[in-house]
Coordinates of C-alpha atoms in Angstrom, one line a residue:
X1 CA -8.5 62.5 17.1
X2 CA -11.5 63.4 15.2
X3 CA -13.4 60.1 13.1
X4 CA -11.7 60.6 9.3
X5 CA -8.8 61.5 10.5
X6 CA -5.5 59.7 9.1
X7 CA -4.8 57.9 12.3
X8 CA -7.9 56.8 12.5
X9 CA -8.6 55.7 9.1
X10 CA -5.5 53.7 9.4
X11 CA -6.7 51.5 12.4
X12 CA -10.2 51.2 10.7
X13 CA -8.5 50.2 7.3
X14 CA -6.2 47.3 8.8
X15 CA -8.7 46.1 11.5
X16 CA -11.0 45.5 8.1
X17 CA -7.8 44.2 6.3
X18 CA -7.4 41.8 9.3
X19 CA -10.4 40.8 9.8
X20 CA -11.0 39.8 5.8
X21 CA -7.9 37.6 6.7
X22 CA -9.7 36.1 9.6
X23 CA -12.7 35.3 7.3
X24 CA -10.5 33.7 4.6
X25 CA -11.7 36.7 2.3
X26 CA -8.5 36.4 1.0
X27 CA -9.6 38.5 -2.5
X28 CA -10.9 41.5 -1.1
X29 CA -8.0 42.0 1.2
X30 CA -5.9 42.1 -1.5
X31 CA -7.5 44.5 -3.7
X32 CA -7.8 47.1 -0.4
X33 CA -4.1 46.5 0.0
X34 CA -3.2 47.2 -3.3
X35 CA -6.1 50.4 -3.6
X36 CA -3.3 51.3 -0.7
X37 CA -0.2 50.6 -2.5
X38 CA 1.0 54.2 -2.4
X39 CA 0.9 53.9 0.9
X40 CA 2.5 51.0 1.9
X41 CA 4.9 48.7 0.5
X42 CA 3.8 47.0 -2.2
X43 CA 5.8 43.5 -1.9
X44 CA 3.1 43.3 1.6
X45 CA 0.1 44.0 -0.7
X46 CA 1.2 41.1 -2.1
X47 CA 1.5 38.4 0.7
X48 CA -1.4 37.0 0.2
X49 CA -0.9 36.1 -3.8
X50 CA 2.0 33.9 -2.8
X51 CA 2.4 33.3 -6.9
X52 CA 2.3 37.3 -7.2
X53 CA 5.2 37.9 -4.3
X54 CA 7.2 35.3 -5.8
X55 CA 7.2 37.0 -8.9
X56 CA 7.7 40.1 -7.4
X57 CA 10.9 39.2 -5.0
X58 CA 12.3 37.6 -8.0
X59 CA 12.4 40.5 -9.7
X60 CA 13.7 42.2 -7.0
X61 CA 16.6 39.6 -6.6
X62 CA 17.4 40.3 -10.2
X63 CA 18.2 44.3 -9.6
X64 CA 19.8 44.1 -5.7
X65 CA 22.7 42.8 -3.9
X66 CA 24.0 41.9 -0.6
X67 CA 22.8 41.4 2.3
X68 CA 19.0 42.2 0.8
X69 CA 19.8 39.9 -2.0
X70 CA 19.7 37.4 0.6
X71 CA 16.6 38.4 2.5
X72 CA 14.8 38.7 -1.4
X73 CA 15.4 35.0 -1.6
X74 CA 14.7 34.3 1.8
X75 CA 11.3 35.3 1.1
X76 CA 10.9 34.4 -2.6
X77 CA 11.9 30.5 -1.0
X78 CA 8.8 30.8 2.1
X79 CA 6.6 31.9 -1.2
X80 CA 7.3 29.0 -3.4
X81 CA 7.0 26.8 -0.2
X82 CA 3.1 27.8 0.6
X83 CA 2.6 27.2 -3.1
X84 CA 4.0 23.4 -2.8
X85 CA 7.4 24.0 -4.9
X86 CA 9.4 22.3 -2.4
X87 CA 12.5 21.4 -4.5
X88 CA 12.8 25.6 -6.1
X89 CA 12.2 26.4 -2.3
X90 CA 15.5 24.0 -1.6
X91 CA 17.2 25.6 -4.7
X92 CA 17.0 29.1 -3.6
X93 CA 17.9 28.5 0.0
X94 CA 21.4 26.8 -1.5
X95 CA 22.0 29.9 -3.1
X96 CA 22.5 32.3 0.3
X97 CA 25.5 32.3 1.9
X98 CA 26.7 30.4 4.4
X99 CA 26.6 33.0 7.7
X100 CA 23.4 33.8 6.4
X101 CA 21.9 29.6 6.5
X102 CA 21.3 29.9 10.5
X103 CA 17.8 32.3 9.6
X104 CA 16.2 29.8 7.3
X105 CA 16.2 27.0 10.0
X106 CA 12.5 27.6 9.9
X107 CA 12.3 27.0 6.3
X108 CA 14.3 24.1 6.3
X109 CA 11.6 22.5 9.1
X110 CA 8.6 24.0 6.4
X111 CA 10.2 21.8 3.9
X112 CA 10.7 19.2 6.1
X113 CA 6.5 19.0 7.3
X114 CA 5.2 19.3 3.7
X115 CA 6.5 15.8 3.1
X116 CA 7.6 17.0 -0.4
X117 CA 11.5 17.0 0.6
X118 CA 13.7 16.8 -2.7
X119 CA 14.6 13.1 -3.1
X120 CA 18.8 12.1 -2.9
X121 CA 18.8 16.0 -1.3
X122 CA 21.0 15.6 2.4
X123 CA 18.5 17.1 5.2
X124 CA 20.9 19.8 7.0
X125 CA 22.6 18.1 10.4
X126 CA 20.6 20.7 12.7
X127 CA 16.9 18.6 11.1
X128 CA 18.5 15.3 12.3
X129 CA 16.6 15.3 15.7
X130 CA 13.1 17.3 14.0
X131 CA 10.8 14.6 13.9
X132 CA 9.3 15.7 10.6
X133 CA 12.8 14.2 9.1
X134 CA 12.7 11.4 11.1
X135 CA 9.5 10.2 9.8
X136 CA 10.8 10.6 6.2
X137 CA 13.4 8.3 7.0
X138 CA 10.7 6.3 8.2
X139 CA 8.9 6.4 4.8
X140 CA 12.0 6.0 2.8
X141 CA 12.7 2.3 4.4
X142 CA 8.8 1.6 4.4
X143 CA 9.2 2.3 0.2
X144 CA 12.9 0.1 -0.3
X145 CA 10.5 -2.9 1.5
X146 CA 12.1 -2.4 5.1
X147 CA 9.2 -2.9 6.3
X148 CA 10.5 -3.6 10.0
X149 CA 13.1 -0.5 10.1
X150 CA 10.1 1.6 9.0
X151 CA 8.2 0.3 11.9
X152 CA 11.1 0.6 14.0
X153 CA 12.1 4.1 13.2
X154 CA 8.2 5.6 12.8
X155 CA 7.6 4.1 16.7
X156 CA 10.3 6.7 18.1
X157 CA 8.7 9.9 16.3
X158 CA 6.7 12.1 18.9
X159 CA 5.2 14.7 17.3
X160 CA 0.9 15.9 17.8
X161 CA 1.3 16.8 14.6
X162 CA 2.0 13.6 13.0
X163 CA 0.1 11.3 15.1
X164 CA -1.7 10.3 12.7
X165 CA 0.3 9.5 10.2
X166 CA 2.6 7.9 12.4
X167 CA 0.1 5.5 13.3
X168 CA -0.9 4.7 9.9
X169 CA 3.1 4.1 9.0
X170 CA 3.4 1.6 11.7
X171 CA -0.2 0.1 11.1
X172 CA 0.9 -0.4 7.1
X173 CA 4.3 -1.9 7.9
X174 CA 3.2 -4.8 10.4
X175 CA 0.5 -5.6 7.1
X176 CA 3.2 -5.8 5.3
X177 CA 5.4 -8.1 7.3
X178 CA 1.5 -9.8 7.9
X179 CA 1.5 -8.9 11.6
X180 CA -2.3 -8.3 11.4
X181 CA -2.7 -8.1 14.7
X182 CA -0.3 -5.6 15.9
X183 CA -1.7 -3.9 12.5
X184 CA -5.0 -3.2 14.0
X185 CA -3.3 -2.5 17.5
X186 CA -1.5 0.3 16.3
X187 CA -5.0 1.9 14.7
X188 CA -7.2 1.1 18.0
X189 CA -4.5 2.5 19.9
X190 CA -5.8 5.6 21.9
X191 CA -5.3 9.1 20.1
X192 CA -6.3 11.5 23.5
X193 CA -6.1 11.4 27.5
X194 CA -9.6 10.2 26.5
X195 CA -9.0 7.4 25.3
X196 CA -10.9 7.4 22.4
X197 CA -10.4 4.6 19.5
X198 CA -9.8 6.5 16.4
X199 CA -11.6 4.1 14.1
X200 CA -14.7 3.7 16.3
X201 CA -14.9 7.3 16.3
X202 CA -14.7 7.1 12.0
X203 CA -17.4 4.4 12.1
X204 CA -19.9 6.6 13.8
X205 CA -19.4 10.1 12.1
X206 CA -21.0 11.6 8.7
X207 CA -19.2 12.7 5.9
X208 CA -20.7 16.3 6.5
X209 CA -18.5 16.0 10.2
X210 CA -15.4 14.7 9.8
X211 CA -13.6 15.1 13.3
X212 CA -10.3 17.3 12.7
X213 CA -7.3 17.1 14.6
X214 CA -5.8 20.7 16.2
X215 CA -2.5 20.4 14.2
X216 CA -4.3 19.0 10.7
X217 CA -6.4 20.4 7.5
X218 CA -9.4 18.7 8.2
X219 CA -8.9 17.7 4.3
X220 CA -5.7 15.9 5.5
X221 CA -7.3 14.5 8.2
X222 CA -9.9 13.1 6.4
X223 CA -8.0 11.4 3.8
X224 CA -5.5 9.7 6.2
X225 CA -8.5 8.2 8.2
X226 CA -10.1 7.1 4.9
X227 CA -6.6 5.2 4.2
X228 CA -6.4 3.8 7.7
X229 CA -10.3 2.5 7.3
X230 CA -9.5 1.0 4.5
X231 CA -6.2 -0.9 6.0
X232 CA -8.6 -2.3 8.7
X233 CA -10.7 -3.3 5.8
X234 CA -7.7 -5.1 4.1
X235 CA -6.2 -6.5 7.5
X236 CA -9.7 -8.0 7.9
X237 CA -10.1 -9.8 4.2
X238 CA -6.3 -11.2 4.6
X239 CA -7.3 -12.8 7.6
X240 CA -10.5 -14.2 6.2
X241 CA -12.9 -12.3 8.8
X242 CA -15.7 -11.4 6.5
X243 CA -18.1 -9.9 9.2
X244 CA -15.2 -7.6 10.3
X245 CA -14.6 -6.8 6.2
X246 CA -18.1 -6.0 5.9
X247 CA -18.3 -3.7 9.3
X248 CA -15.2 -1.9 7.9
X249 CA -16.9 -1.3 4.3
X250 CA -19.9 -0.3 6.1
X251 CA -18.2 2.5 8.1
X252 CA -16.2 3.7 4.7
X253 CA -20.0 4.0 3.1
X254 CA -20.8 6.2 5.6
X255 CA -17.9 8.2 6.4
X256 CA -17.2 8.5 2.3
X257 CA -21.0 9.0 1.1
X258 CA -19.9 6.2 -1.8
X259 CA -17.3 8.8 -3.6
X260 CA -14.4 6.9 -2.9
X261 CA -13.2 4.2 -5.7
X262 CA -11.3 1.8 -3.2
X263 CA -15.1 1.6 -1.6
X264 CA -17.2 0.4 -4.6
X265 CA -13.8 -1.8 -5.3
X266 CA -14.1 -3.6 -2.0
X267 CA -17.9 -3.2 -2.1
X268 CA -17.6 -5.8 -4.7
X269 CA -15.2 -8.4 -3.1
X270 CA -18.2 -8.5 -0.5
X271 CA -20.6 -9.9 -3.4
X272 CA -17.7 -11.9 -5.7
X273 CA -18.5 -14.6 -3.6
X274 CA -22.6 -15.0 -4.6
X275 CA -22.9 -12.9 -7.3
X276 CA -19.1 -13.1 -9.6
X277 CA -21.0 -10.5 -11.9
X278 CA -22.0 -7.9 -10.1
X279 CA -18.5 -7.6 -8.9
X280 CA -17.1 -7.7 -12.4
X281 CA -19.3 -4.9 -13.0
X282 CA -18.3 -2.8 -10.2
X283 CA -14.8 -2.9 -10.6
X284 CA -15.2 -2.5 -13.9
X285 CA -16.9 0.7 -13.1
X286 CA -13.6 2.0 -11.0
X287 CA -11.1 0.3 -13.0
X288 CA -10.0 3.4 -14.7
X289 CA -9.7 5.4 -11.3
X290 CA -7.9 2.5 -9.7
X291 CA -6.5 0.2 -12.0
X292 CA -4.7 -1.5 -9.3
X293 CA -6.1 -4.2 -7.7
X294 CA -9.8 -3.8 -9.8
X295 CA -8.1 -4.7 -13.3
X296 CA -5.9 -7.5 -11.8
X297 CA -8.8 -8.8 -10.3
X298 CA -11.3 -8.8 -12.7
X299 CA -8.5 -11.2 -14.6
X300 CA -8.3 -13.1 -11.6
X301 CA -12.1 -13.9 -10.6
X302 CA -12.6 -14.7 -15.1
X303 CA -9.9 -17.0 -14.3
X304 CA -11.3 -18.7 -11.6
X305 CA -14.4 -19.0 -13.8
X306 CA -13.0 -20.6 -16.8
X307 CA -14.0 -17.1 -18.3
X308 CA -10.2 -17.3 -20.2
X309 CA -11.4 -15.4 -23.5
X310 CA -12.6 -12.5 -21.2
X311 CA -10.1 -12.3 -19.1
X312 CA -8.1 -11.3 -22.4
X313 CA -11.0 -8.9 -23.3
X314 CA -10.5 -7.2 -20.1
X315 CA -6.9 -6.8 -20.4
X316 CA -7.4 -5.8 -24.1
X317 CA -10.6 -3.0 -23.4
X318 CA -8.9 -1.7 -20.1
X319 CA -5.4 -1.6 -22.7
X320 CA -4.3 2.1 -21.0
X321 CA -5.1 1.4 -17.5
X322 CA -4.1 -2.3 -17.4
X323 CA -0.5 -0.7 -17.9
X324 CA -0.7 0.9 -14.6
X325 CA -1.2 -2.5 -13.1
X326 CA 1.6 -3.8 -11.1
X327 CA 4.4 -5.2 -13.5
X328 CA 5.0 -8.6 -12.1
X329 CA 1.3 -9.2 -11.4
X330 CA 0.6 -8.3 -14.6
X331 CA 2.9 -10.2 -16.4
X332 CA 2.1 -13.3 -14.4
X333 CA -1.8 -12.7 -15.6
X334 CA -1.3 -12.1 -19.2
X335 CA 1.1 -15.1 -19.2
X336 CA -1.6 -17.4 -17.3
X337 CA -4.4 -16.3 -19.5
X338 CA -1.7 -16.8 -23.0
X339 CA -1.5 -20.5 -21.2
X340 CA -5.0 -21.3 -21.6
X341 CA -5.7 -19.3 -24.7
X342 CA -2.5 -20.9 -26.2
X343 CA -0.6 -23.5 -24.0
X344 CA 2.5 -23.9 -26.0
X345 CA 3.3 -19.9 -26.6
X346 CA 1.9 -19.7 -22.5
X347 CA 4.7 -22.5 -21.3
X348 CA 7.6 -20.8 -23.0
X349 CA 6.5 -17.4 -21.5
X350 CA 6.1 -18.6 -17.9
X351 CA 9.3 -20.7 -18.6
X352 CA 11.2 -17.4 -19.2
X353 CA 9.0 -15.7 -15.8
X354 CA 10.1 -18.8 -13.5
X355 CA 13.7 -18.7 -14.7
X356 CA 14.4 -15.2 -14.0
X357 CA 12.3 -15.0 -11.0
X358 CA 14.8 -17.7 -10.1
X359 CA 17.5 -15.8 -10.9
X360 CA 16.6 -13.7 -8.3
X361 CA 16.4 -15.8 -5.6
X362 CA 19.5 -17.3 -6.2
X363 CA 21.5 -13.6 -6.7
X364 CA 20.0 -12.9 -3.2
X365 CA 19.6 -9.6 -1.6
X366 CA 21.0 -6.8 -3.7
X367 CA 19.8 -3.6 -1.2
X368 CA 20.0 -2.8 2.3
X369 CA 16.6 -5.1 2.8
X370 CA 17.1 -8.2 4.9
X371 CA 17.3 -11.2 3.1
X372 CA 14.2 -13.2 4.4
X373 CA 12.3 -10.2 3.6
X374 CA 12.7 -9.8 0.1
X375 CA 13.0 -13.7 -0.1
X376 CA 9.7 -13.5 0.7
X377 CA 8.7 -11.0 -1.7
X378 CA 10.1 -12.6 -4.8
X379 CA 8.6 -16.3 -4.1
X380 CA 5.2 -14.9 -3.4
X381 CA 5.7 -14.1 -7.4
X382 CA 7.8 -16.8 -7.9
X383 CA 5.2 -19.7 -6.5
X384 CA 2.1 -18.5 -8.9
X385 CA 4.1 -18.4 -11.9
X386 CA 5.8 -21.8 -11.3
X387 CA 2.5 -23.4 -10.4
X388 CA 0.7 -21.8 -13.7
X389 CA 3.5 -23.2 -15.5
X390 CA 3.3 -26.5 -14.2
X391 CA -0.7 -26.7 -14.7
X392 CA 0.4 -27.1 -18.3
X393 CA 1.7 -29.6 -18.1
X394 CA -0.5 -31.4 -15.3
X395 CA -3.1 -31.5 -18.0
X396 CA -0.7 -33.4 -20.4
X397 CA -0.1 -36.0 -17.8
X398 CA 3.5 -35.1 -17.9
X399 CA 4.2 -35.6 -14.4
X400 CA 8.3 -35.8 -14.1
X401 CA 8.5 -32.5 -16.0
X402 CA 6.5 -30.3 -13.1
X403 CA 9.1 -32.6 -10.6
X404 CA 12.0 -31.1 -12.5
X405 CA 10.2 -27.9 -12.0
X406 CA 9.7 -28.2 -8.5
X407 CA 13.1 -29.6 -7.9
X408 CA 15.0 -26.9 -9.5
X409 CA 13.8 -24.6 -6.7
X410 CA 13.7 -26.8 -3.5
X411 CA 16.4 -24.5 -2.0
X412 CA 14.5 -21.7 -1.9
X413 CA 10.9 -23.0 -1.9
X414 CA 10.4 -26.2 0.2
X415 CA 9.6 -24.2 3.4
X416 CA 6.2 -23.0 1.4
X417 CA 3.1 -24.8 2.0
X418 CA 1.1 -24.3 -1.1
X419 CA 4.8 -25.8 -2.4
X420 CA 5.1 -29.4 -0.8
X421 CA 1.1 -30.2 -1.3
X422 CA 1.8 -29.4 -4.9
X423 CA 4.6 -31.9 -4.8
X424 CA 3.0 -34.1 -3.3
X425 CA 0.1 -34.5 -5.6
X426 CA 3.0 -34.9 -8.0
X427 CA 4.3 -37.3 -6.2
X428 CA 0.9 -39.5 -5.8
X429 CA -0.3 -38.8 -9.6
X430 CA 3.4 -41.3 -10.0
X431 CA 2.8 -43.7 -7.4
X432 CA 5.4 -42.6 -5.3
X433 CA 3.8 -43.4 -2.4
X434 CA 5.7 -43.0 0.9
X435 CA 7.3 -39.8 -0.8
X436 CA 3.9 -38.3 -1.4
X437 CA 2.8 -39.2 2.3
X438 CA 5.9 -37.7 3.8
X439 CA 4.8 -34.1 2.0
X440 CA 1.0 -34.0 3.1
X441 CA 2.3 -34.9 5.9
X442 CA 4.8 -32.1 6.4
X443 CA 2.2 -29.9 4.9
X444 CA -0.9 -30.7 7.0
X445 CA 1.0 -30.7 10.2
X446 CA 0.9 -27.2 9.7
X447 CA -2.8 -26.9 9.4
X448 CA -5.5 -28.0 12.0
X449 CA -8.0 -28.2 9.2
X450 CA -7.2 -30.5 7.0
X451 CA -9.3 -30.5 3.3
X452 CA -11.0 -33.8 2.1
X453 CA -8.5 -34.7 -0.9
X454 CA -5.6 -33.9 1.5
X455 CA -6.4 -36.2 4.1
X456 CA -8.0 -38.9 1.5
X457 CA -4.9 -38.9 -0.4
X458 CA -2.6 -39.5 2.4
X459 CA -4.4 -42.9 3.3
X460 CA -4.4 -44.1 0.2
X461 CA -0.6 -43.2 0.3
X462 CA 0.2 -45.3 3.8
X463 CA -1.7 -48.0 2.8
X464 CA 0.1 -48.1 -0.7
X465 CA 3.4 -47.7 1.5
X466 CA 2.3 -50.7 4.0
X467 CA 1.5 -48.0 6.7
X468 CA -1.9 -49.3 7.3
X469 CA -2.1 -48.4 11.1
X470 CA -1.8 -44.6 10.5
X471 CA -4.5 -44.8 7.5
X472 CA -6.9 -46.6 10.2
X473 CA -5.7 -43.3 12.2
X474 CA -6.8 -40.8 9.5
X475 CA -10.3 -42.8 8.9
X476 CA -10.9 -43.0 12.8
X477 CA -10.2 -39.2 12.9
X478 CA -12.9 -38.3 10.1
X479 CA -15.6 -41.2 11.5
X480 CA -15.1 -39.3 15.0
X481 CA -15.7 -35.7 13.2
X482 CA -18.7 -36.7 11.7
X483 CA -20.4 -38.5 14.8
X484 CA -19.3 -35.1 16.9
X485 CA -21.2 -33.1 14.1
X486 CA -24.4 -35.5 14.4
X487 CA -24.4 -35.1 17.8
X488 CA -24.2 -31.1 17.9

């Protein structure tokens, strides 16, 4: 066949239609598609302008019937799906026929991977097994606070595709349940036959090289190693190892190129330490990108200054944003900083917090969630606001008022740490001396370092009690601790 000939022409015109594909020239394939629409059907010319063909099917739906009524939808629902409308997608497939549902199984599974499956919205039995349902089950626990079914369920998925995130799942939930540890395990762990550790590799790439996994977007990929990163970062401040904080920040500089606001956030709770300021002013800088924890903790470190009129300024300037802030949280800070500002007004707010919080505790668990687990949860709230409330009236000397406090939630507290040394500094400010001893020592036998006050407080107690061997004990243990550190 002679060169111009129809034949001809039509393998030069779709080898250059294919190869614009290949490219990503997704623009100028379109518009030789459509120069070709006499030709050719024009829903194909279409298939690349996902918005266009599902426009076009729908229209098509509107004027035909069975069975390519059906089919119409069929496609209409893989359109809407590349755009991201998961939920119309869902709709549409509802809509066919029953002895028509075994052809969209590989819709169902598109649905499924874009992690965007309609909430309350049964997944089909035939998905059961597909890990990419599986995993949202996973994330479903992981967001009621089943933090150990999550774990449980996300350790079982075996998919290439969702390595990754199925890593970073069962990293998140042991930091949740504070298994920092097996936290860090699960994001060492190896990723290839070549063992290489995934966060290593992070720490030593350029933002201009991200490594990409075969199954992933390198976008994806990117941002779920930027979120595990930053996890390592977090497991490393919770357990108070600064050098591995700062190694973790370092990497995220790098591997972000200083874009990301969780970086400049945890940039500054390197320098909050030596230089309160500069972190107020970094977090200040991010606080309306990421209101949560930078707001909250701007609050916190004025607080921990005595700052308590800018503390409210904060709240007050950063009005919009501090809204986003966690609600407990942030009712537990406004009503600490009302307490100093205005102690009477502060007491009957955090009066009002404790109770209910207390409520809660006693009502017990009201979902699926285990019991110690959301116990847990609710006194990590509870404790802060009870102890804000009883600062009140610490400074008023009215120390069988923060007893009753403490008393009233004894059930559900006394196994706390921070809870029985504050008793028993409640206990020694009242000269009830053997009681006070019994707490710090409850409390420090949980604790090999033991802090100056605590251990100075707890000899005055025995020998107020008539215990005066054990406070030789305590004074022979600090004598020998400082001769051992003359000697090193």
């Amino acid at each position: 066949m002679e060169p111009g000939g129809g034949g001809t022409r039509a393998v030069t015109t779709t080898t250059l239609i294919y190869s614009l594909i290949k490219n990503r020239q997704f623009v100028e394939a379109i518009e030789i598609i459509r120069a070709l629409s006499g030709k050719i059907n024009p829903i194909a010319a279409l298939s690349l302008d996902f918005f266009g063909a599902a426009n076009a099917y729908e229209s098509l739906c509107s004027v035909s019937s069975e069975p390519d009524l059906h089919r119409y939808r069929k496609y209409q629902a893989q359109c809407l799906i590349q755009l991201g409308y998961i939920k119309g997608a869902y709709e549409l497939c509802q809509l066919i026929p029953l002895q028509y549902q075994s052809s969209l199984g590989s819709l169902y599974v598109a649905m499924l991977r874009s992690g965007k499956w309609p909430r309350g919205v049964l997944v089909p039995k035939h998905l059961e097994n597909e890990p990419e349902y599986i995993y949202l089950k996973a994330i479903e626990r992981f967001e009621s606070g089943d933090f150990k079914a999550a774990r449980t369920i996300s350790s079982i998925v075996e998919s290439k595709r969702l390595a990754l995130d199925i890593r970073y799942l069962e990293a998140v939930s042991n930091y949740a349940m504070k298994n920092y540890t097996r936290g860090l395990e699960c994001m060492d762990c190896s990723r290839t036959a070549r063992r290489e550790s995934l966060l290593s590799e992070i720490s030593t790439v350029s933002a201009a090289s991200v490594p990409e996994d075969d199954d992933d977007s390198g976008t994806e990929s990117k941002f779920l190693r930027l979120k595990m990163l930053n996890l390592k970062g977090a497991i490393y401040y919770q357990t108070g190892e600064v050098s591995g904080f700062k190694e973790a920040v370092e990497s995220l500089r790098k591997f972000d190129d200083n874009k990301s606001p969780v970086l400049h956030h945890n940039l500054a709770l390197l320098t909050v330490e030596t230089d309160a300021w500069e972190a107020l002013r970094r977090w200040a800088s991010v606080a309306d990108r990421l209101p949560y924890p930078a707001l909250s903790n701007m609050v916190i470190l004025c607080l921990q200054n005595m700052e308590y009129h800018l503390a409210q300024e904060v709240i007050t300037k950063y009005s919009s944003a501090w809204g986003l802030v966690v609600r407990d949280l942030r009712e537990m800070l406004e009503a600490i900083v009302l307490s100093y500002l205005d102690p009477q007004r502060g007491a009957k707010v955090l009066e009002s917090k404790s109770i209910q919080l207390l409520s809660e505790l006693k009502a017990g668990p009201k979902t699926s969630v285990r019991g110690p687990t959301r116990d847990l949860a609710i006194k990590f709230k509870f404790i802060p606001t009870m102890m804000a409330h009883s600062r009140i009236f610490w400074e008023k000397k009215e120390f069988s008022k923060i007893e009753s406090l403490f008393q009233r939630s004894a059930h559900f507290c006394s196994g706390d740490r921070v809870w029985r040394i504050n008793l028993a500094h409640v206990f020694y400010m009242q000269d009830r001396h053997r009681a006070a001893a019994r707490m710090y020592r409850e409390a420090l036998e949980e604790e090999h370092e033991w802090s100056g006050i605590m251990r100075a407080n707890l000899c005055v107690s025995y020998l107020m009690s008539g215990e005066r061997r054990k406070a030789e004990g305590i004074i022979e243990d600090l004598l020998f601790g400082v001769v051992r550190v003359c000697v090193i």
